[in-house]
Amino acid sequence: MEYKLFLSLFDFDIVVVENCPEGYPRLAALLDCDEKFMLYRKFGFLQARILLNKQDELRELEKDLDRLDKVDQGKDPSLLKSREKDDATNGRRKKLLNDIEGKFTEYAQLLTTARDIASFNRPAARDYQSVKSYFDEEAPLCTVESYIYWKEDIITLKPGRETAWLDAFIERVLQKLSSRFIRELSRKTDPEVTGIMLYSRKGIDVVALLVITAMVLALLIIPVYILWHLTRAIQSGKDTAIIIGILLVFTLTFSGTLSLLTRAQRHEILASAAAYCAVLVVFIGNVGQPSPPKTS
């Protein structure tokens, strides 16, 4: 009963990859079942070609506008001083500016899109190799449509996670274990069919949360326990140096943990480390004043 209740925390309402028809349906199910497999081409070469083409079209229109301005400057400079008069005379400049506006709007949209695509991350080597292995073993698409082999053009839609390294570590540990519970965590795929051991995202998140919670508790309880004993048994300046050393070690450990598990900036890490160290110092002060050294 306890086992079933624990499994219910993970909410296994999922699409099993092997239940989908072969080809694009099954590949779509695989890419959708985990965010780290959301790998697609960015078509960087085509982006560059389209942008260069639009850029040169604008250059040509710019040249036409400059030529028209110079012609009117020689014939009737007043046309360059009054938009209404220029529009009423022939309307050529108005039409040309409208063409420039349309091309420039398209160019600006392309630039914005290209910038957004450029902000996507390259996939982790482990994630790319997993999808590539699936293509190698299952050949879900015909050769010409197997896009995954354009390695330098592949991007991932996966947002940067603060605990990505921890997720990967947990998955490696789970792969080395074998139990009914572990098999339930990998229900999204059948490793014997796809060659991929894919674990439930919610299951990994729960395990990662438990690990992080344990680390936070350890960083609070362990130094407090050690310092409590040391402050009650302090006898000399040497003991005081040991306490300071312990404060330094655990503060550095806390700072390193923040760097690994979060995206905190440097000033945020420094402020958090200072607060953590202050908590430990206040605890030492509240435990009691060190007793005077014993005399013989």
mmCIF file of N, CA and C in Angstrom, residues 25-129:
data_model
loop_
_atom_site.group_PDB
_atom_site.id
_atom_site.type_symbol
_atom_site.label_atom_id
_atom_site.label_comp_id
_atom_site.label_asym_id
_atom_site.label_seq_id
_atom_site.Cartn_x
_atom_site.Cartn_y
_atom_site.Cartn_z
ATOM 1 N N PRO A 25 4.547 10.049 -36.207
ATOM 2 C CA PRO A 25 3.796 9.993 -34.937
ATOM 3 C C PRO A 25 4.638 9.513 -33.764
ATOM 4 N N ARG A 26 5.405 8.438 -33.956
ATOM 5 C CA ARG A 26 6.216 7.911 -32.858
ATOM 6 C C ARG A 26 7.364 8.857 -32.525
ATOM 7 N N LEU A 27 7.967 9.470 -33.562
ATOM 8 C CA LEU A 27 9.051 10.416 -33.309
ATOM 9 C C LEU A 27 8.529 11.625 -32.546
ATOM 10 N N ALA A 28 7.345 12.112 -32.924
ATOM 11 C CA ALA A 28 6.749 13.250 -32.216
ATOM 12 C C ALA A 28 6.496 12.895 -30.755
ATOM 13 N N ALA A 29 6.032 11.663 -30.495
ATOM 14 C CA ALA A 29 5.794 11.238 -29.113
ATOM 15 C C ALA A 29 7.092 11.206 -28.325
ATOM 16 N N LEU A 30 8.167 10.763 -28.963
ATOM 17 C CA LEU A 30 9.464 10.715 -28.280
ATOM 18 C C LEU A 30 9.949 12.120 -27.952
ATOM 19 N N LEU A 31 9.882 13.040 -28.921
ATOM 20 C CA LEU A 31 10.362 14.399 -28.691
ATOM 21 C C LEU A 31 9.521 15.122 -27.643
ATOM 22 N N ASP A 32 8.238 14.760 -27.559
ATOM 23 C CA ASP A 32 7.334 15.439 -26.636
ATOM 24 C C ASP A 32 7.396 14.871 -25.222
ATOM 25 N N CYS A 33 7.883 13.655 -25.067
ATOM 26 C CA CYS A 33 7.815 13.003 -23.761
ATOM 27 C C CYS A 33 8.833 13.539 -22.775
ATOM 28 N N ASP A 34 9.825 14.273 -23.251
ATOM 29 C CA ASP A 34 10.792 14.868 -22.327
ATOM 30 C C ASP A 34 11.373 16.111 -22.969
ATOM 31 N N GLU A 35 11.468 17.190 -22.209
ATOM 32 C CA GLU A 35 11.921 18.460 -22.764
ATOM 33 C C GLU A 35 13.353 18.408 -23.292
ATOM 34 N N LYS A 36 14.167 17.514 -22.777
ATOM 35 C CA LYS A 36 15.550 17.458 -23.241
ATOM 36 C C LYS A 36 15.663 16.862 -24.638
ATOM 37 N N PHE A 37 14.589 16.241 -25.141
ATOM 38 C CA PHE A 37 14.599 15.673 -26.487
ATOM 39 C C PHE A 37 13.981 16.606 -27.525
ATOM 40 N N MET A 38 13.623 17.818 -27.127
ATOM 41 C CA MET A 38 13.006 18.760 -28.059
ATOM 42 C C MET A 38 14.094 19.437 -28.900
ATOM 43 N N LEU A 39 14.658 18.673 -29.815
ATOM 44 C CA LEU A 39 15.760 19.128 -30.656
ATOM 45 C C LEU A 39 15.265 19.358 -32.083
ATOM 46 N N TYR A 40 15.597 20.507 -32.635
ATOM 47 C CA TYR A 40 15.163 20.858 -33.987
ATOM 48 C C TYR A 40 16.261 21.648 -34.680
ATOM 49 N N ARG A 41 16.148 21.780 -36.000
ATOM 50 C CA ARG A 41 17.112 22.570 -36.761
ATOM 51 C C ARG A 41 16.756 24.053 -36.687
ATOM 52 N N LYS A 42 17.776 24.881 -36.667
ATOM 53 C CA LYS A 42 17.544 26.326 -36.686
ATOM 54 C C LYS A 42 17.662 26.911 -38.085
ATOM 55 N N PHE A 43 18.151 26.128 -39.052
ATOM 56 C CA PHE A 43 18.314 26.577 -40.440
ATOM 57 C C PHE A 43 19.099 27.888 -40.484
ATOM 58 N N GLY A 44 20.248 27.879 -39.855
ATOM 59 C CA GLY A 44 21.081 29.072 -39.791
ATOM 60 C C GLY A 44 21.510 29.579 -41.152
ATOM 61 N N PHE A 45 21.827 28.674 -42.080
ATOM 62 C CA PHE A 45 22.251 29.094 -43.420
ATOM 63 C C PHE A 45 21.118 29.808 -44.133
ATOM 64 N N LEU A 46 19.899 29.252 -44.038
ATOM 65 C CA LEU A 46 18.755 29.888 -44.695
ATOM 66 C C LEU A 46 18.440 31.239 -44.057
ATOM 67 N N GLN A 47 18.579 31.341 -42.752
ATOM 68 C CA GLN A 47 18.380 32.630 -42.084
ATOM 69 C C GLN A 47 19.312 33.679 -42.668
ATOM 70 N N ALA A 48 20.585 33.304 -42.791
ATOM 71 C CA ALA A 48 21.578 34.248 -43.306
ATOM 72 C C ALA A 48 21.262 34.649 -44.745
ATOM 73 N N ARG A 49 20.860 33.680 -45.575
ATOM 74 C CA ARG A 49 20.538 33.990 -46.964
ATOM 75 C C ARG A 49 19.342 34.929 -47.073
ATOM 76 N N ILE A 50 18.298 34.650 -46.290
ATOM 77 C CA ILE A 50 17.103 35.501 -46.343
ATOM 78 C C ILE A 50 17.423 36.910 -45.862
ATOM 79 N N LEU A 51 18.183 37.018 -44.767
ATOM 80 C CA LEU A 51 18.539 38.332 -44.244
ATOM 81 C C LEU A 51 19.412 39.105 -45.226
ATOM 82 N N LEU A 52 20.353 38.427 -45.830
ATOM 83 C CA LEU A 52 21.208 39.094 -46.820
ATOM 84 C C LEU A 52 20.398 39.568 -48.018
ATOM 85 N N ASN A 53 19.434 38.748 -48.447
ATOM 86 C CA ASN A 53 18.598 39.133 -49.586
ATOM 87 C C ASN A 53 17.744 40.358 -49.256
ATOM 88 N N LYS A 54 17.089 40.340 -48.092
ATOM 89 C CA LYS A 54 16.289 41.492 -47.686
ATOM 90 C C LYS A 54 17.150 42.729 -47.487
ATOM 91 N N GLN A 55 18.323 42.532 -46.941
ATOM 92 C CA GLN A 55 19.243 43.643 -46.719
ATOM 93 C C GLN A 55 19.608 44.308 -48.034
ATOM 94 N N ASP A 56 19.888 43.500 -49.057
ATOM 95 C CA ASP A 56 20.277 44.079 -50.343
ATOM 96 C C ASP A 56 19.087 44.701 -51.069
ATOM 97 N N GLU A 57 17.887 44.142 -50.882
ATOM 98 C CA GLU A 57 16.700 44.775 -51.450
ATOM 99 C C GLU A 57 16.513 46.169 -50.861
ATOM 100 N N LEU A 58 16.751 46.299 -49.551
ATOM 101 C CA LEU A 58 16.671 47.614 -48.920
ATOM 102 C C LEU A 58 17.765 48.545 -49.441
ATOM 103 N N ARG A 59 18.954 47.998 -49.675
ATOM 104 C CA ARG A 59 20.033 48.827 -50.239
ATOM 105 C C ARG A 59 19.636 49.384 -51.598
ATOM 106 N N GLU A 60 18.995 48.549 -52.404
ATOM 107 C CA GLU A 60 18.577 48.984 -53.733
ATOM 108 C C GLU A 60 17.508 50.069 -53.644
ATOM 109 N N LEU A 61 16.550 49.894 -52.736
ATOM 110 C CA LEU A 61 15.522 50.913 -52.550
ATOM 111 C C LEU A 61 16.122 52.205 -51.996
ATOM 112 N N GLU A 62 17.093 52.064 -51.116
ATOM 113 C CA GLU A 62 17.786 53.235 -50.573
ATOM 114 C C GLU A 62 18.468 54.019 -51.688
ATOM 115 N N LYS A 63 19.074 53.282 -52.605
ATOM 116 C CA LYS A 63 19.748 53.918 -53.741
ATOM 117 C C LYS A 63 18.740 54.629 -54.642
ATOM 118 N N ASP A 64 17.578 54.014 -54.870
ATOM 119 C CA ASP A 64 16.547 54.639 -55.697
ATOM 120 C C ASP A 64 16.038 55.929 -55.059
ATOM 121 N N LEU A 65 15.860 55.915 -53.730
ATOM 122 C CA LEU A 65 15.396 57.112 -53.030
ATOM 123 C C LEU A 65 16.420 58.228 -53.126
ATOM 124 N N ASP A 66 17.690 57.881 -52.968
ATOM 125 C CA ASP A 66 18.756 58.884 -53.060
ATOM 126 C C ASP A 66 18.816 59.482 -54.465
ATOM 127 N N ARG A 67 18.651 58.641 -55.472
ATOM 128 C CA ARG A 67 18.661 59.126 -56.858
ATOM 129 C C ARG A 67 17.497 60.075 -57.122
ATOM 130 N N LEU A 68 16.293 59.712 -56.604
ATOM 131 C CA LEU A 68 15.121 60.561 -56.790
ATOM 132 C C LEU A 68 15.291 61.906 -56.098
ATOM 133 N N ASP A 69 15.884 61.874 -54.897
ATOM 134 C CA ASP A 69 16.112 63.127 -54.170
ATOM 135 C C ASP A 69 17.045 64.050 -54.954
ATOM 136 N N LYS A 70 18.080 63.493 -55.537
ATOM 137 C CA LYS A 70 19.040 64.313 -56.283
ATOM 138 C C LYS A 70 18.410 64.878 -57.557
ATOM 139 N N VAL A 71 17.570 64.095 -58.204
ATOM 140 C CA VAL A 71 16.890 64.585 -59.413
ATOM 141 C C VAL A 71 15.981 65.756 -59.069
ATOM 142 N N ASP A 72 15.177 65.601 -58.016
ATOM 143 C CA ASP A 72 14.261 66.680 -57.624
ATOM 144 C C ASP A 72 15.010 67.895 -57.095
ATOM 145 N N GLN A 73 16.167 67.679 -56.503
ATOM 146 C CA GLN A 73 16.960 68.803 -56.013
ATOM 147 C C GLN A 73 17.409 69.695 -57.178
ATOM 148 N N GLY A 74 17.708 69.052 -58.318
ATOM 149 C CA GLY A 74 18.119 69.834 -59.480
ATOM 150 C C GLY A 74 16.960 70.469 -60.219
ATOM 151 N N LYS A 75 15.819 69.794 -60.265
ATOM 152 C CA LYS A 75 14.670 70.306 -61.016
ATOM 153 C C LYS A 75 13.793 71.238 -60.185
ATOM 154 N N ASP A 76 13.393 70.800 -59.019
ATOM 155 C CA ASP A 76 12.469 71.590 -58.188
ATOM 156 C C ASP A 76 12.738 71.285 -56.713
ATOM 157 N N PRO A 77 13.685 72.014 -56.086
ATOM 158 C CA PRO A 77 14.038 71.744 -54.688
ATOM 159 C C PRO A 77 12.870 71.884 -53.725
ATOM 160 N N SER A 78 11.837 72.607 -54.130
ATOM 161 C CA SER A 78 10.699 72.801 -53.226
ATOM 162 C C SER A 78 9.968 71.488 -52.949
ATOM 163 N N LEU A 79 10.123 70.503 -53.845
ATOM 164 C CA LEU A 79 9.473 69.201 -53.622
ATOM 165 C C LEU A 79 10.052 68.485 -52.405
ATOM 166 N N LEU A 80 11.313 68.796 -52.080
ATOM 167 C CA LEU A 80 11.961 68.166 -50.927
ATOM 168 C C LEU A 80 11.624 68.884 -49.625
ATOM 169 N N LYS A 81 10.943 70.046 -49.736
ATOM 170 C CA LYS A 81 10.604 70.827 -48.559
ATOM 171 C C LYS A 81 9.134 70.698 -48.181
ATOM 172 N N SER A 82 8.345 70.071 -49.024
ATOM 173 C CA SER A 82 6.908 69.936 -48.749
ATOM 174 C C SER A 82 6.431 68.554 -49.175
ATOM 175 N N ARG A 83 6.009 67.777 -48.214
ATOM 176 C CA ARG A 83 5.495 66.440 -48.540
ATOM 177 C C ARG A 83 4.198 66.533 -49.329
ATOM 178 N N GLU A 84 3.311 67.480 -48.947
ATOM 179 C CA GLU A 84 2.036 67.604 -49.637
ATOM 180 C C GLU A 84 2.231 67.953 -51.114
ATOM 181 N N LYS A 85 3.127 68.897 -51.379
ATOM 182 C CA LYS A 85 3.382 69.285 -52.765
ATOM 183 C C LYS A 85 3.997 68.145 -53.552
ATOM 184 N N ASP A 86 4.903 67.409 -52.909
ATOM 185 C CA ASP A 86 5.544 66.289 -53.590
ATOM 186 C C ASP A 86 4.518 65.195 -53.918
ATOM 187 N N ASP A 87 3.624 64.894 -52.967
ATOM 188 C CA ASP A 87 2.593 63.883 -53.210
ATOM 189 C C ASP A 87 1.640 64.318 -54.313
ATOM 190 N N ALA A 88 1.318 65.624 -54.329
ATOM 191 C CA ALA A 88 0.371 66.121 -55.330
ATOM 192 C C ALA A 88 1.001 66.187 -56.725
ATOM 193 N N THR A 89 2.330 66.315 -56.773
ATOM 194 C CA THR A 89 2.987 66.454 -58.078
ATOM 195 C C THR A 89 3.014 65.141 -58.849
ATOM 196 N N ASN A 90 3.592 64.096 -58.242
ATOM 197 C CA ASN A 90 3.671 62.808 -58.950
ATOM 198 C C ASN A 90 3.483 61.598 -58.033
ATOM 199 N N GLY A 91 3.785 61.753 -56.749
ATOM 200 C CA GLY A 91 3.600 60.647 -55.804
ATOM 201 C C GLY A 91 4.649 59.549 -55.903
ATOM 202 N N ARG A 92 5.702 59.769 -56.693
ATOM 203 C CA ARG A 92 6.718 58.714 -56.830
ATOM 204 C C ARG A 92 7.456 58.467 -55.516
ATOM 205 N N ARG A 93 7.778 59.562 -54.823
ATOM 206 C CA ARG A 93 8.525 59.405 -53.579
ATOM 207 C C ARG A 93 7.656 58.709 -52.522
ATOM 208 N N LYS A 94 6.376 59.023 -52.487
ATOM 209 C CA LYS A 94 5.475 58.384 -51.522
ATOM 210 C C LYS A 94 5.392 56.886 -51.768
ATOM 211 N N LYS A 95 5.251 56.510 -53.036
ATOM 212 C CA LYS A 95 5.184 55.086 -53.372
ATOM 213 C C LYS A 95 6.484 54.379 -53.020
ATOM 214 N N LEU A 96 7.601 55.054 -53.290
ATOM 215 C CA LEU A 96 8.894 54.454 -52.978
ATOM 216 C C LEU A 96 9.083 54.288 -51.479
ATOM 217 N N LEU A 97 8.675 55.279 -50.703
ATOM 218 C CA LEU A 97 8.792 55.184 -49.249
ATOM 219 C C LEU A 97 7.900 54.086 -48.694
ATOM 220 N N ASN A 98 6.709 53.917 -49.287
ATOM 221 C CA ASN A 98 5.832 52.816 -48.859
ATOM 222 C C ASN A 98 6.484 51.463 -49.130
ATOM 223 N N ASP A 99 7.149 51.342 -50.279
ATOM 224 C CA ASP A 99 7.858 50.100 -50.593
ATOM 225 C C ASP A 99 8.990 49.865 -49.595
ATOM 226 N N ILE A 100 9.692 50.951 -49.254
ATOM 227 C CA ILE A 100 10.794 50.834 -48.292
ATOM 228 C C ILE A 100 10.263 50.425 -46.926
ATOM 229 N N GLU A 101 9.133 51.019 -46.526
ATOM 230 C CA GLU A 101 8.547 50.678 -45.230
ATOM 231 C C GLU A 101 8.176 49.204 -45.158
ATOM 232 N N GLY A 102 7.564 48.680 -46.234
ATOM 233 C CA GLY A 102 7.183 47.270 -46.245
ATOM 234 C C GLY A 102 8.388 46.354 -46.157
ATOM 235 N N LYS A 103 9.421 46.659 -46.958
ATOM 236 C CA LYS A 103 10.628 45.827 -46.941
ATOM 237 C C LYS A 103 11.343 45.916 -45.606
ATOM 238 N N PHE A 104 11.378 47.152 -45.037
ATOM 239 C CA PHE A 104 12.083 47.314 -43.763
ATOM 240 C C PHE A 104 11.344 46.583 -42.640
ATOM 241 N N THR A 105 10.012 46.608 -42.670
ATOM 242 C CA THR A 105 9.236 45.877 -41.654
ATOM 243 C C THR A 105 9.519 44.382 -41.733
ATOM 244 N N GLU A 106 9.558 43.846 -42.949
ATOM 245 C CA GLU A 106 9.882 42.424 -43.123
ATOM 246 C C GLU A 106 11.302 42.136 -42.620
ATOM 247 N N TYR A 107 12.227 43.031 -42.942
ATOM 248 C CA TYR A 107 13.621 42.852 -42.534
ATOM 249 C C TYR A 107 13.751 42.885 -41.006
ATOM 250 N N ALA A 108 13.040 43.835 -40.363
ATOM 251 C CA ALA A 108 13.099 43.951 -38.908
ATOM 252 C C ALA A 108 12.509 42.710 -38.242
ATOM 253 N N GLN A 109 11.409 42.189 -38.792
ATOM 254 C CA GLN A 109 10.809 40.973 -38.240
ATOM 255 C C GLN A 109 11.749 39.790 -38.371
ATOM 256 N N LEU A 110 12.433 39.699 -39.511
ATOM 257 C CA LEU A 110 13.396 38.622 -39.714
ATOM 258 C C LEU A 110 14.563 38.748 -38.734
ATOM 259 N N LEU A 111 15.035 39.978 -38.521
ATOM 260 C CA LEU A 111 16.133 40.190 -37.569
ATOM 261 C C LEU A 111 15.716 39.771 -36.158
ATOM 262 N N THR A 112 14.498 40.161 -35.775
ATOM 263 C CA THR A 112 14.011 39.810 -34.441
ATOM 264 C C THR A 112 13.884 38.297 -34.280
ATOM 265 N N THR A 113 13.346 37.649 -35.312
ATOM 266 C CA THR A 113 13.201 36.194 -35.258
ATOM 267 C C THR A 113 14.561 35.516 -35.187
ATOM 268 N N ALA A 114 15.505 36.005 -36.012
ATOM 269 C CA ALA A 114 16.850 35.423 -36.008
ATOM 270 C C ALA A 114 17.530 35.605 -34.655
ATOM 271 N N ARG A 115 17.306 36.769 -34.034
ATOM 272 C CA ARG A 115 17.884 37.001 -32.702
ATOM 273 C C ARG A 115 17.289 36.044 -31.678
ATOM 274 N N ASP A 116 15.984 35.837 -31.744
ATOM 275 C CA ASP A 116 15.335 34.921 -30.803
ATOM 276 C C ASP A 116 15.842 33.492 -30.991
ATOM 277 N N ILE A 117 15.976 33.077 -32.243
ATOM 278 C CA ILE A 117 16.465 31.721 -32.505
ATOM 279 C C ILE A 117 17.911 31.577 -32.037
ATOM 280 N N ALA A 118 18.706 32.641 -32.237
ATOM 281 C CA ALA A 118 20.113 32.583 -31.807
ATOM 282 C C ALA A 118 20.232 32.458 -30.293
ATOM 283 N N SER A 119 19.202 32.875 -29.555
ATOM 284 C CA SER A 119 19.245 32.790 -28.093
ATOM 285 C C SER A 119 18.982 31.374 -27.578
ATOM 286 N N PHE A 120 18.473 30.480 -28.443
ATOM 287 C CA PHE A 120 18.272 29.101 -28.024
ATOM 288 C C PHE A 120 19.619 28.430 -27.793
ATOM 289 N N ASN A 121 19.648 27.501 -26.852
ATOM 290 C CA ASN A 121 20.884 26.820 -26.502
ATOM 291 C C ASN A 121 21.154 25.650 -27.431
ATOM 292 N N ARG A 122 22.423 25.310 -27.528
ATOM 293 C CA ARG A 122 22.783 24.056 -28.167
ATOM 294 C C ARG A 122 22.442 22.919 -27.206
ATOM 295 N N PRO A 123 22.018 21.781 -27.719
ATOM 296 C CA PRO A 123 21.667 20.680 -26.808
ATOM 297 C C PRO A 123 22.900 20.125 -26.119
ATOM 298 N N ALA A 124 22.700 19.611 -24.924
ATOM 299 C CA ALA A 124 23.786 18.921 -24.225
ATOM 300 C C ALA A 124 24.201 17.703 -25.040
ATOM 301 N N ALA A 125 25.483 17.380 -25.001
ATOM 302 C CA ALA A 125 25.997 16.254 -25.786
ATOM 303 C C ALA A 125 25.248 14.969 -25.457
ATOM 304 N N ARG A 126 24.901 14.793 -24.191
ATOM 305 C CA ARG A 126 24.196 13.580 -23.769
ATOM 306 C C ARG A 126 22.797 13.516 -24.376
ATOM 307 N N ASP A 127 22.100 14.660 -24.418
ATOM 308 C CA ASP A 127 20.747 14.693 -24.980
ATOM 309 C C ASP A 127 20.778 14.463 -26.485
ATOM 310 N N TYR A 128 21.740 15.111 -27.164
ATOM 311 C CA TYR A 128 21.842 14.932 -28.610
ATOM 312 C C TYR A 128 22.159 13.480 -28.960
ATOM 313 N N GLN A 129 23.067 12.884 -28.197
ATOM 314 C CA GLN A 129 23.454 11.502 -28.479
ATOM 315 C C GLN A 129 22.286 10.548 -28.256
#
